[in-house]
XYZ file of C-alpha atoms in Angstrom:
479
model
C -19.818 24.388 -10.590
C -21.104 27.822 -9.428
C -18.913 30.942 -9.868
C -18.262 31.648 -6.228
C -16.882 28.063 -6.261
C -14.492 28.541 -8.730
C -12.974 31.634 -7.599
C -12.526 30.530 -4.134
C -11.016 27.665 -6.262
C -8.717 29.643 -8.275
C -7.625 31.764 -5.084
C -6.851 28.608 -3.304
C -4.311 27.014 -6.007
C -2.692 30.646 -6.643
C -1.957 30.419 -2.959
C -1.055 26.871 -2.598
C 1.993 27.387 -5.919
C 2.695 31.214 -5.609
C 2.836 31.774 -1.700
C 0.087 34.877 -1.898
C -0.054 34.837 1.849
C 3.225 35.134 3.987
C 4.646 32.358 4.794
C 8.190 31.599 6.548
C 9.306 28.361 5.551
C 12.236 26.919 3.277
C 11.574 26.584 -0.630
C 11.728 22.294 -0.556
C 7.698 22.959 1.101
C 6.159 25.987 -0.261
C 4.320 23.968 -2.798
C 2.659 21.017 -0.549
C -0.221 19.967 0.706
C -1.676 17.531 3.675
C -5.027 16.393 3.385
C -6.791 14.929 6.355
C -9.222 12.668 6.880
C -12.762 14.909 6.851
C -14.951 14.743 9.982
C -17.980 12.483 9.977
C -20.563 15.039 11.252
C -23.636 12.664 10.592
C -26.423 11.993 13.345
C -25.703 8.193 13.132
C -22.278 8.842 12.523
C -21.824 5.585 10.105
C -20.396 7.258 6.965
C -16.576 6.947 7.721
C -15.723 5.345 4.196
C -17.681 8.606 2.397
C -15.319 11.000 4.801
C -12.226 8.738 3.993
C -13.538 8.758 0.610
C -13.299 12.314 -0.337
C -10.213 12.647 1.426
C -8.705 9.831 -0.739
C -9.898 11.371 -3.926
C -8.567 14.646 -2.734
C -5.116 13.407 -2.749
C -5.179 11.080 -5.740
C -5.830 14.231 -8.067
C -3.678 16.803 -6.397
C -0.937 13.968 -6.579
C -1.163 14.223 -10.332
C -0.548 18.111 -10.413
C 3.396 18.371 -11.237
C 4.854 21.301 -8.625
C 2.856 20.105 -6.008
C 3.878 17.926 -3.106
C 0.816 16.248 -1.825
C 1.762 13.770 1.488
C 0.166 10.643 0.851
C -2.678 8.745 2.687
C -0.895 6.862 5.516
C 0.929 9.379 6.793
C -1.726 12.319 6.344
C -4.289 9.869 7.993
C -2.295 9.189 11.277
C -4.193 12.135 12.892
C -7.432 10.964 12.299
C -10.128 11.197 15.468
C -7.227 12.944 16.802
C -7.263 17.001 17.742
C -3.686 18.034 16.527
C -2.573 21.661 15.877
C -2.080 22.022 12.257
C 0.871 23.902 12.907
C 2.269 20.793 14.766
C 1.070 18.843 11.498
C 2.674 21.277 9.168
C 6.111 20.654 11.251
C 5.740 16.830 11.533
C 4.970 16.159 7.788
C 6.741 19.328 6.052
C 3.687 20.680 4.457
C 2.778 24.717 3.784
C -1.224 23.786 3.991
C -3.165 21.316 5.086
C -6.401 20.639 3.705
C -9.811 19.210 5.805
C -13.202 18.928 5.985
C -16.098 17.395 7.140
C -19.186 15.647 5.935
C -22.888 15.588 6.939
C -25.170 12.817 5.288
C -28.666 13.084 6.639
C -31.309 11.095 4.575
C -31.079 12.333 1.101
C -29.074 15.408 1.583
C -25.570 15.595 1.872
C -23.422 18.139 3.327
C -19.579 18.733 2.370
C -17.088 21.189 4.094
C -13.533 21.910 3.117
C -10.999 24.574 4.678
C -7.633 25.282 3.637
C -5.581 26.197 6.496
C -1.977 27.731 6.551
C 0.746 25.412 8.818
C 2.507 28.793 9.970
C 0.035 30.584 11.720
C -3.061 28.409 11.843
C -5.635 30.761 9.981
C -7.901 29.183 7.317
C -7.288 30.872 3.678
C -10.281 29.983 2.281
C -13.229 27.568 3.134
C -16.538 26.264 1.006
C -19.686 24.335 1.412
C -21.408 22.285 -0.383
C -25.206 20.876 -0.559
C -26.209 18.324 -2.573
C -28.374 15.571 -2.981
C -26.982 12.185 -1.030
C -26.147 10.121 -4.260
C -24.356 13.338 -5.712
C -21.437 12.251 -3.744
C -19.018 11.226 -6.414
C -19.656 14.823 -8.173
C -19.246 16.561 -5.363
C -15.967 14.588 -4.799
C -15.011 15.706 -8.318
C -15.926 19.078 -8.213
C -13.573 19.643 -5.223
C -10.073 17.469 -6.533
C -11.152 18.528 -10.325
C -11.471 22.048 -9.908
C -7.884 22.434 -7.437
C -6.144 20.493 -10.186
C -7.648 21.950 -13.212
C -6.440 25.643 -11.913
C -3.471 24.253 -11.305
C -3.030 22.874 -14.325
C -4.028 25.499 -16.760
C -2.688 28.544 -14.800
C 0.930 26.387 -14.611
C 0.866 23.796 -17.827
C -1.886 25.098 -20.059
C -3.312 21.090 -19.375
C -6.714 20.233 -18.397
C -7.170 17.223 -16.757
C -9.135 14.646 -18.341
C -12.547 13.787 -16.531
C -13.288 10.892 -15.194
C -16.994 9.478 -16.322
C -19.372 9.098 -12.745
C -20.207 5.956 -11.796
C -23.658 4.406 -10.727
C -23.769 6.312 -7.711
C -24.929 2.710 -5.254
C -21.119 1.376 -7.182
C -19.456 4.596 -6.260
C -20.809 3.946 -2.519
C -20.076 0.074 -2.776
C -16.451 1.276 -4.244
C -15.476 3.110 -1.151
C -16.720 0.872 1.760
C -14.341 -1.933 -0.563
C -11.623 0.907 -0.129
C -12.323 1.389 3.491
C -11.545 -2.494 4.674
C -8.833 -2.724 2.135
C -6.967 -0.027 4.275
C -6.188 -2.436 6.738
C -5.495 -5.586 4.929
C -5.800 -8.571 7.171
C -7.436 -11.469 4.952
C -10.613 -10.965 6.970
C -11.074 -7.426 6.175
C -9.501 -8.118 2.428
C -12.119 -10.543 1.888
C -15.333 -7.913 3.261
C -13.296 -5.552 0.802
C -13.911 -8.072 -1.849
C -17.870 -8.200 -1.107
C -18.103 -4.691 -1.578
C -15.590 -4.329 -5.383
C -17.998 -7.395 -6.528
C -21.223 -5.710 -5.514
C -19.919 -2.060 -7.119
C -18.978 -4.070 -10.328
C -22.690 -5.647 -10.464
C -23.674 -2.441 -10.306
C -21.641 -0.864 -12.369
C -20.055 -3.675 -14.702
C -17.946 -0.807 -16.667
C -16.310 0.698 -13.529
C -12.981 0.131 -14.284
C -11.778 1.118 -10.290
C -13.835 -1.627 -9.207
C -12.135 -4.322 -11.208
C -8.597 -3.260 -10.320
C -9.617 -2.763 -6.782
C -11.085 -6.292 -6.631
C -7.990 -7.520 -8.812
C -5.506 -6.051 -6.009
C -7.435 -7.336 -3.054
C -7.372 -10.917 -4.581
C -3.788 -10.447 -5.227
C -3.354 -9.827 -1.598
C -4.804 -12.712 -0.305
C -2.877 -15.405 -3.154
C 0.262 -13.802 -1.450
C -0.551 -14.750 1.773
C -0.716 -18.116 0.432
C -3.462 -19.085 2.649
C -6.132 -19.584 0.416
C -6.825 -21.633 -2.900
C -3.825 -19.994 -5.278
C -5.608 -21.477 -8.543
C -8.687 -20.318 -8.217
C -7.390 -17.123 -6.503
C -4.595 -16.317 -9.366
C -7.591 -17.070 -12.373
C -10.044 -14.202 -10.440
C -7.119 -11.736 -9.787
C -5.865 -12.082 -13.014
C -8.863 -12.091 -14.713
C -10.564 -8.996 -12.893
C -6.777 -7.070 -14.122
C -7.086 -7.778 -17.483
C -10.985 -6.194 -17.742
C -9.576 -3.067 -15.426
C -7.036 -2.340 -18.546
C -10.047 -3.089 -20.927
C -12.145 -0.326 -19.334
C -9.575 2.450 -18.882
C -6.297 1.926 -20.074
C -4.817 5.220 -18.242
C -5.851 4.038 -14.988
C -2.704 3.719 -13.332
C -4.229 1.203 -10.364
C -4.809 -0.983 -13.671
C -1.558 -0.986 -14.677
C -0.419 -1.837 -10.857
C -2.983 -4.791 -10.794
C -1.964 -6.151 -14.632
C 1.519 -5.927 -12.888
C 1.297 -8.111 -10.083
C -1.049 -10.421 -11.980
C 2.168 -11.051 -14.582
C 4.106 -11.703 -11.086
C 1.438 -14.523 -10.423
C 2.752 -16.048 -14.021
C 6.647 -15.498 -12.670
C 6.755 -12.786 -16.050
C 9.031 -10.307 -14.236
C 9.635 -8.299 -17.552
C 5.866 -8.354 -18.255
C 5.165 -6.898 -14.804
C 8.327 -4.644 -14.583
C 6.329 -3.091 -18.005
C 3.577 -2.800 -16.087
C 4.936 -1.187 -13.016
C 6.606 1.488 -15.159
C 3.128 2.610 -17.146
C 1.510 2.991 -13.824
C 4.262 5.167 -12.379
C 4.670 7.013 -15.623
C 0.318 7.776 -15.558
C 0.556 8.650 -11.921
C 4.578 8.969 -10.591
C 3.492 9.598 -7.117
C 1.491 6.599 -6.225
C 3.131 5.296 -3.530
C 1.438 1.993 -3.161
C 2.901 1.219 -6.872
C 6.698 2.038 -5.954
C 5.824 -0.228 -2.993
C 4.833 -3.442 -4.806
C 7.547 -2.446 -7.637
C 9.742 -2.591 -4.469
C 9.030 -5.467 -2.744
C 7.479 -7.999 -5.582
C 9.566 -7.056 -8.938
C 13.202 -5.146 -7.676
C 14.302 -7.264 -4.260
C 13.204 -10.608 -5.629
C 15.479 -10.098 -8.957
C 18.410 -9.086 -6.619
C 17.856 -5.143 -7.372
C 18.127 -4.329 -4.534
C 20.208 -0.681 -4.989
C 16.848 0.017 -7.317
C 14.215 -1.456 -4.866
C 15.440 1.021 -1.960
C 15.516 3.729 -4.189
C 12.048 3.830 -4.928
C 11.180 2.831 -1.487
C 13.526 6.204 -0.312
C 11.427 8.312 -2.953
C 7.939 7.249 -2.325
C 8.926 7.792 1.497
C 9.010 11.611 0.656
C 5.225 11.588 -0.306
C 4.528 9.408 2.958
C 7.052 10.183 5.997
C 5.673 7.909 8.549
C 4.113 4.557 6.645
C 5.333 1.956 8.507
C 5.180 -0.425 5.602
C 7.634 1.491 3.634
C 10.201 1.723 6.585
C 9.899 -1.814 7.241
C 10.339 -3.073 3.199
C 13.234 -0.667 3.360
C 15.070 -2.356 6.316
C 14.101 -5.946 4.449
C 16.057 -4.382 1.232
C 18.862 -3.602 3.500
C 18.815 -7.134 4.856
C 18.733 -9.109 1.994
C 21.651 -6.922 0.889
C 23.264 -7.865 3.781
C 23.420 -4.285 5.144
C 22.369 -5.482 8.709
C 22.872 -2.889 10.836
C 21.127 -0.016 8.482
C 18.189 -2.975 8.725
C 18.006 -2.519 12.177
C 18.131 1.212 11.836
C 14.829 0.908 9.400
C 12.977 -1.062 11.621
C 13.461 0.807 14.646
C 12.297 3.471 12.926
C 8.965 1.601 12.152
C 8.917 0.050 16.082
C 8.692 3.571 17.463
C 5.886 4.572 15.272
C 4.097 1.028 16.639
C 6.170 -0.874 18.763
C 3.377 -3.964 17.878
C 3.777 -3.689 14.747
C 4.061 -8.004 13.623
C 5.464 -7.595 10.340
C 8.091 -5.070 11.547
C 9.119 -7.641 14.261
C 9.681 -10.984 12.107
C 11.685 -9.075 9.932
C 13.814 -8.166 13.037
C 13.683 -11.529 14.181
C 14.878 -12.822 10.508
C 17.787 -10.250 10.956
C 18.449 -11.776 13.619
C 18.528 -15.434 12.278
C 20.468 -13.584 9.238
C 23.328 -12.800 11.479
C 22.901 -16.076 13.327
C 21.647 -15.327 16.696
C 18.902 -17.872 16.457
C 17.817 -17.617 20.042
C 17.253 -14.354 19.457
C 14.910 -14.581 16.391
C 13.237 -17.826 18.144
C 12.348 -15.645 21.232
C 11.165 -12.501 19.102
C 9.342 -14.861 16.778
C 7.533 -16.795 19.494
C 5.848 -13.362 21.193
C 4.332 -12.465 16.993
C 3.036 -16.254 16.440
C 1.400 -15.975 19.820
C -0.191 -12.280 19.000
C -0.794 -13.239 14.891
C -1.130 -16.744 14.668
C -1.435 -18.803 11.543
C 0.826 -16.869 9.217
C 2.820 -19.300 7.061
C 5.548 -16.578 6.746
C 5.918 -15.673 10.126
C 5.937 -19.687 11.330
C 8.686 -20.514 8.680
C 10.306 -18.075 9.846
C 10.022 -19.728 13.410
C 10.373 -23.550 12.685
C 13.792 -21.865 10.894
C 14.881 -20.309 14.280
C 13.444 -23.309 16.401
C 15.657 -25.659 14.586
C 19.151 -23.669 13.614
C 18.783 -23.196 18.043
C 18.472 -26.734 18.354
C 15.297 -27.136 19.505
C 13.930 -29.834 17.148
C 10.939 -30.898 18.445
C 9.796 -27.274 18.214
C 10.834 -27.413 14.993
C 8.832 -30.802 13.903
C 6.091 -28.983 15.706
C 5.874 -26.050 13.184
C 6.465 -28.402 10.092
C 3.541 -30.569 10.909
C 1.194 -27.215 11.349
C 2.543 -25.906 7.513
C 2.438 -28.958 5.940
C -1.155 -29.383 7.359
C -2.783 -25.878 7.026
C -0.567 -24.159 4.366
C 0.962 -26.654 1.873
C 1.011 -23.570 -0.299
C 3.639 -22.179 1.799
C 6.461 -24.369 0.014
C 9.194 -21.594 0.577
C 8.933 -21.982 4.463
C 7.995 -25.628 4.716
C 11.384 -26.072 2.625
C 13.406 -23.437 4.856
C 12.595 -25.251 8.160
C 13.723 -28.324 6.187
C 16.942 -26.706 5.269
C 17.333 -25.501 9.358
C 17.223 -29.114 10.007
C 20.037 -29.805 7.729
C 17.225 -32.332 5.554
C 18.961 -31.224 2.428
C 16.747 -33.428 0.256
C 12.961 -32.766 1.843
C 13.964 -29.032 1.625
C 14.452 -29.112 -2.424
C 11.642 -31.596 -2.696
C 9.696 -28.844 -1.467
C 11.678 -26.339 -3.031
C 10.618 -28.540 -6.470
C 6.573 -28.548 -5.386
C 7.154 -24.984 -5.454
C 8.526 -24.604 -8.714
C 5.633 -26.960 -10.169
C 3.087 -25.270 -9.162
C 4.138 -21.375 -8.628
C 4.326 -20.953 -5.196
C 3.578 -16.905 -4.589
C 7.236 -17.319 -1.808
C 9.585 -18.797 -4.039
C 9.858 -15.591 -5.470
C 12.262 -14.601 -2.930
C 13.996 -17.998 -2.853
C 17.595 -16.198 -4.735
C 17.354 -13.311 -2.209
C 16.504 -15.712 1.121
C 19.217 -16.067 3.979
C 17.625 -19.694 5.147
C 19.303 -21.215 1.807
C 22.511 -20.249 1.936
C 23.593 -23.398 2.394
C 22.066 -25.211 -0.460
C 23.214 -22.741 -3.440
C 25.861 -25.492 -4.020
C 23.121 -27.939 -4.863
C 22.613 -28.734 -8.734
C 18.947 -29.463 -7.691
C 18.724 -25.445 -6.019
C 20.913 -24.320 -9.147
C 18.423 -25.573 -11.415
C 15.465 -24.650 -9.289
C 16.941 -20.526 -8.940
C 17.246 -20.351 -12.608
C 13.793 -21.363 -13.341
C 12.868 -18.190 -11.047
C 12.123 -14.889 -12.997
């Protein structure tokens, strides 16, 4: 790294902690930091996962730098292709700076831009360029994140951050295209993401990102229990295990080895496992998500679960995801209304949003308005058809309303397509009042590990089978 670099550098991260440059705003953001998606600027303009890609890497360091509140990637990456005033930005997310860029790949040179801008007035503080050669990409990224957080670091805690070893550059390239689809997981786009983690790992069989990338997109798709969960739960689980072989202080290891003990119902194996990656990297957001939603609400921990869900909504104001799991804690706590509150919250963001609107519709059921959650839950299926969760959830409403031929309708389409799904084929079972085809199911499930049952302890549809000896025995095999 060049001199000038550095001191623009140094300047930079003095300003970002110490407030060098006026700035009217309360203490809780004078240290924090939006990054935005950079600009693709190249002729084709094809290289969004290398703009996304620096941006990403941007925030997973400065994330790491303790003083510094960096907004995480969902909610810093709502303004992307859109022209925003960053003093709106600075308002809307509570940030001092924000931090973007841009990114110019044509043929074997690349081009890399970044600006630091103050939220109060709108004037840039600093800016740099850089010029390298195209498949310098992953140093360049470094140079950028590494150089921020190493000031920071040794002007505040006398630490230097550890560096990470480059990988083949093609992997590196392969690694973020894999990131890219993952960001919007629908099993199509999980399974592209896949491609692209098992084409960076051929090329780079000791890239340890790779593995637990391609460990947590497999993990993904078992939950959606739409695809083979054997063969799914051996590749995930397998592809964990070598991401903790190759770097043990990679926190998206630890995340991956987590769920992967989930898959094997070893909820104090994974809650091990959830705490390591927190502990290497405390605001990774994603983590206190899945620690959330797969380890806390299925044990009944549900104080817990919304407590990490409440913290890791500071680093990421407006991610849908996390104000929808929220409202879910609240419902299976039987906080109803404050459900509704949290999901309303999530509709006005994206009033489309499917997952936000069968969990209203299940609130619904919850409180036993079943006409309600049947007409909610019919508009979803129609728009996202084919989910096993969202159809249990339906054949559940269809037949607590009374309409059973609905109901029979939805069973024959689960039992068909998703036999996997033994948590919702039971539950429309148990709407029915068929007491002894809904714990036969309820059984399959236990036998073979059904990625639902899970939530069976914490799941409304049941209620009225926790008297069972059949359901007592099958809740205490649960984790």
């Amino acid at each position: 790294m060049t001199v000038s670099v550095a001191i623009i550098f140094v300047g930079l991260c003095v300003w970002l902690l110490t407030g060098a440059r006026p700035f009217r705003s309360n203490p809780e953001v004078s240290s924090s930091v939006a990054v935005l998606p950079f600009a693709d600027m190249s002729p084709a303009g094809d290289q969004a996962y290398l703009c996304d890609g620096i941006a990403e890497e941007l925030i997973h360091t400065l994330s790491r730098v303790p003083g510094l509140r960096v907004v995480a990637r969902t909610s810093a990456f709502q303004y992307k292709g859109k022209s925003v005033d960053v003093r709106r930005i600075g308002k809307e997310l509570g940030v001092r700076s924000v931090v973007e860029g841009s990114v110019r790949h044509n043929g074997s040179t690349l081009r890399v831009t970044v600006q630091l801008i103050n939220t109060a007035d709108g004037y840039h503080a600093w800016s740099a360029a850089y010029e390298r050669r195209a498949d310098d990409f992953f140093t360049v990224e470094k140079e950028i994140a590494q150089a921020i957080a190493d000031t920071l670091r040794q002007q505040h805690l006398g630490v230097i951050v550890a560096r990470e070893i480059a990988p083949n550059p093609d992997a590196y390239r392969l690694y973020l295209t894999g990131v890219y689809w993952r960001s919007t997981p629908s099993p199509e786009n999980l399974r592209k993401a896949i491609n692209e983690f098992r084409a960076a790992i051929v090329a780079d069989p000791r890239y340890a990102a790779a593995q637990a990338a391609m460990a947590e997109a497999y993990e993904k798709l078992y939950y959606t229990e739409t695809v083979p969960l054997k063969e799914t739960a051996a590749i995930a689980k397998a592809a964990a295990a070598k991401a903790l072989e190759l770097d043990e202080r990679l926190s998206q290891a630890h995340e991956a080895a987590a769920i992967a003990r989930l898959i094997d119902w070893d909820l104090s194996g994974a809650e091990h496992e959830f705490q390591r990656a927190l502990q290497l990297d405390p605001a990774d957001v994603r983590t206190r998500y899945a620690y959330a939603q797969l380890c806390l609400n299925p044990a009944g921990r549900h104080q817990e679960a919304a407590e990490q869900l409440r913290h890791a909504r500071t680093l990421d104001p407006v991610a849908r995801y996390l104000i929808t799991e929220l409202g879910s804690t609240y419902r299976m706590s039987g906080q109803f209304a404050r459900a509704r509150e949290e999901f309303q919250k999530s509709l006005d963001l994206n009033p489309k949003a499917l997952g936000t609107r069968t969990n209203l519709a299940a609130t619904d059921a919850a409180e036993g308005r079943y006409p309600e959650a049947a007409a909610r839950l019919e508009a979803v299926n129609a728009e996202g058809p084919g989910d096993p969760w969202i159809m249990g959830h339906l054949g559940y409403a269809y037949a607590k309303a009374g309409r059973t031929a609905e109901a029979r309708r939805i069973l024959a389409t689960l039992t068909g397509a998703h036999p996997a799904a033994t948590l919702h084929i039971a539950a429309v079972h148990a709407g029915l009042g068929e007491t002894s085809r809904a714990l036969e199911w309820l059984d399959r499930g236990v036998a073979t590990h059904s990625p639902s049952m899970l939530w069976l302890k914490t799941d409304f549809r049941f209620v009225g089978l926790r008297s069972e000896p059949r359901y007592v025995a099958q809740a205490k095999s649960l984790p």
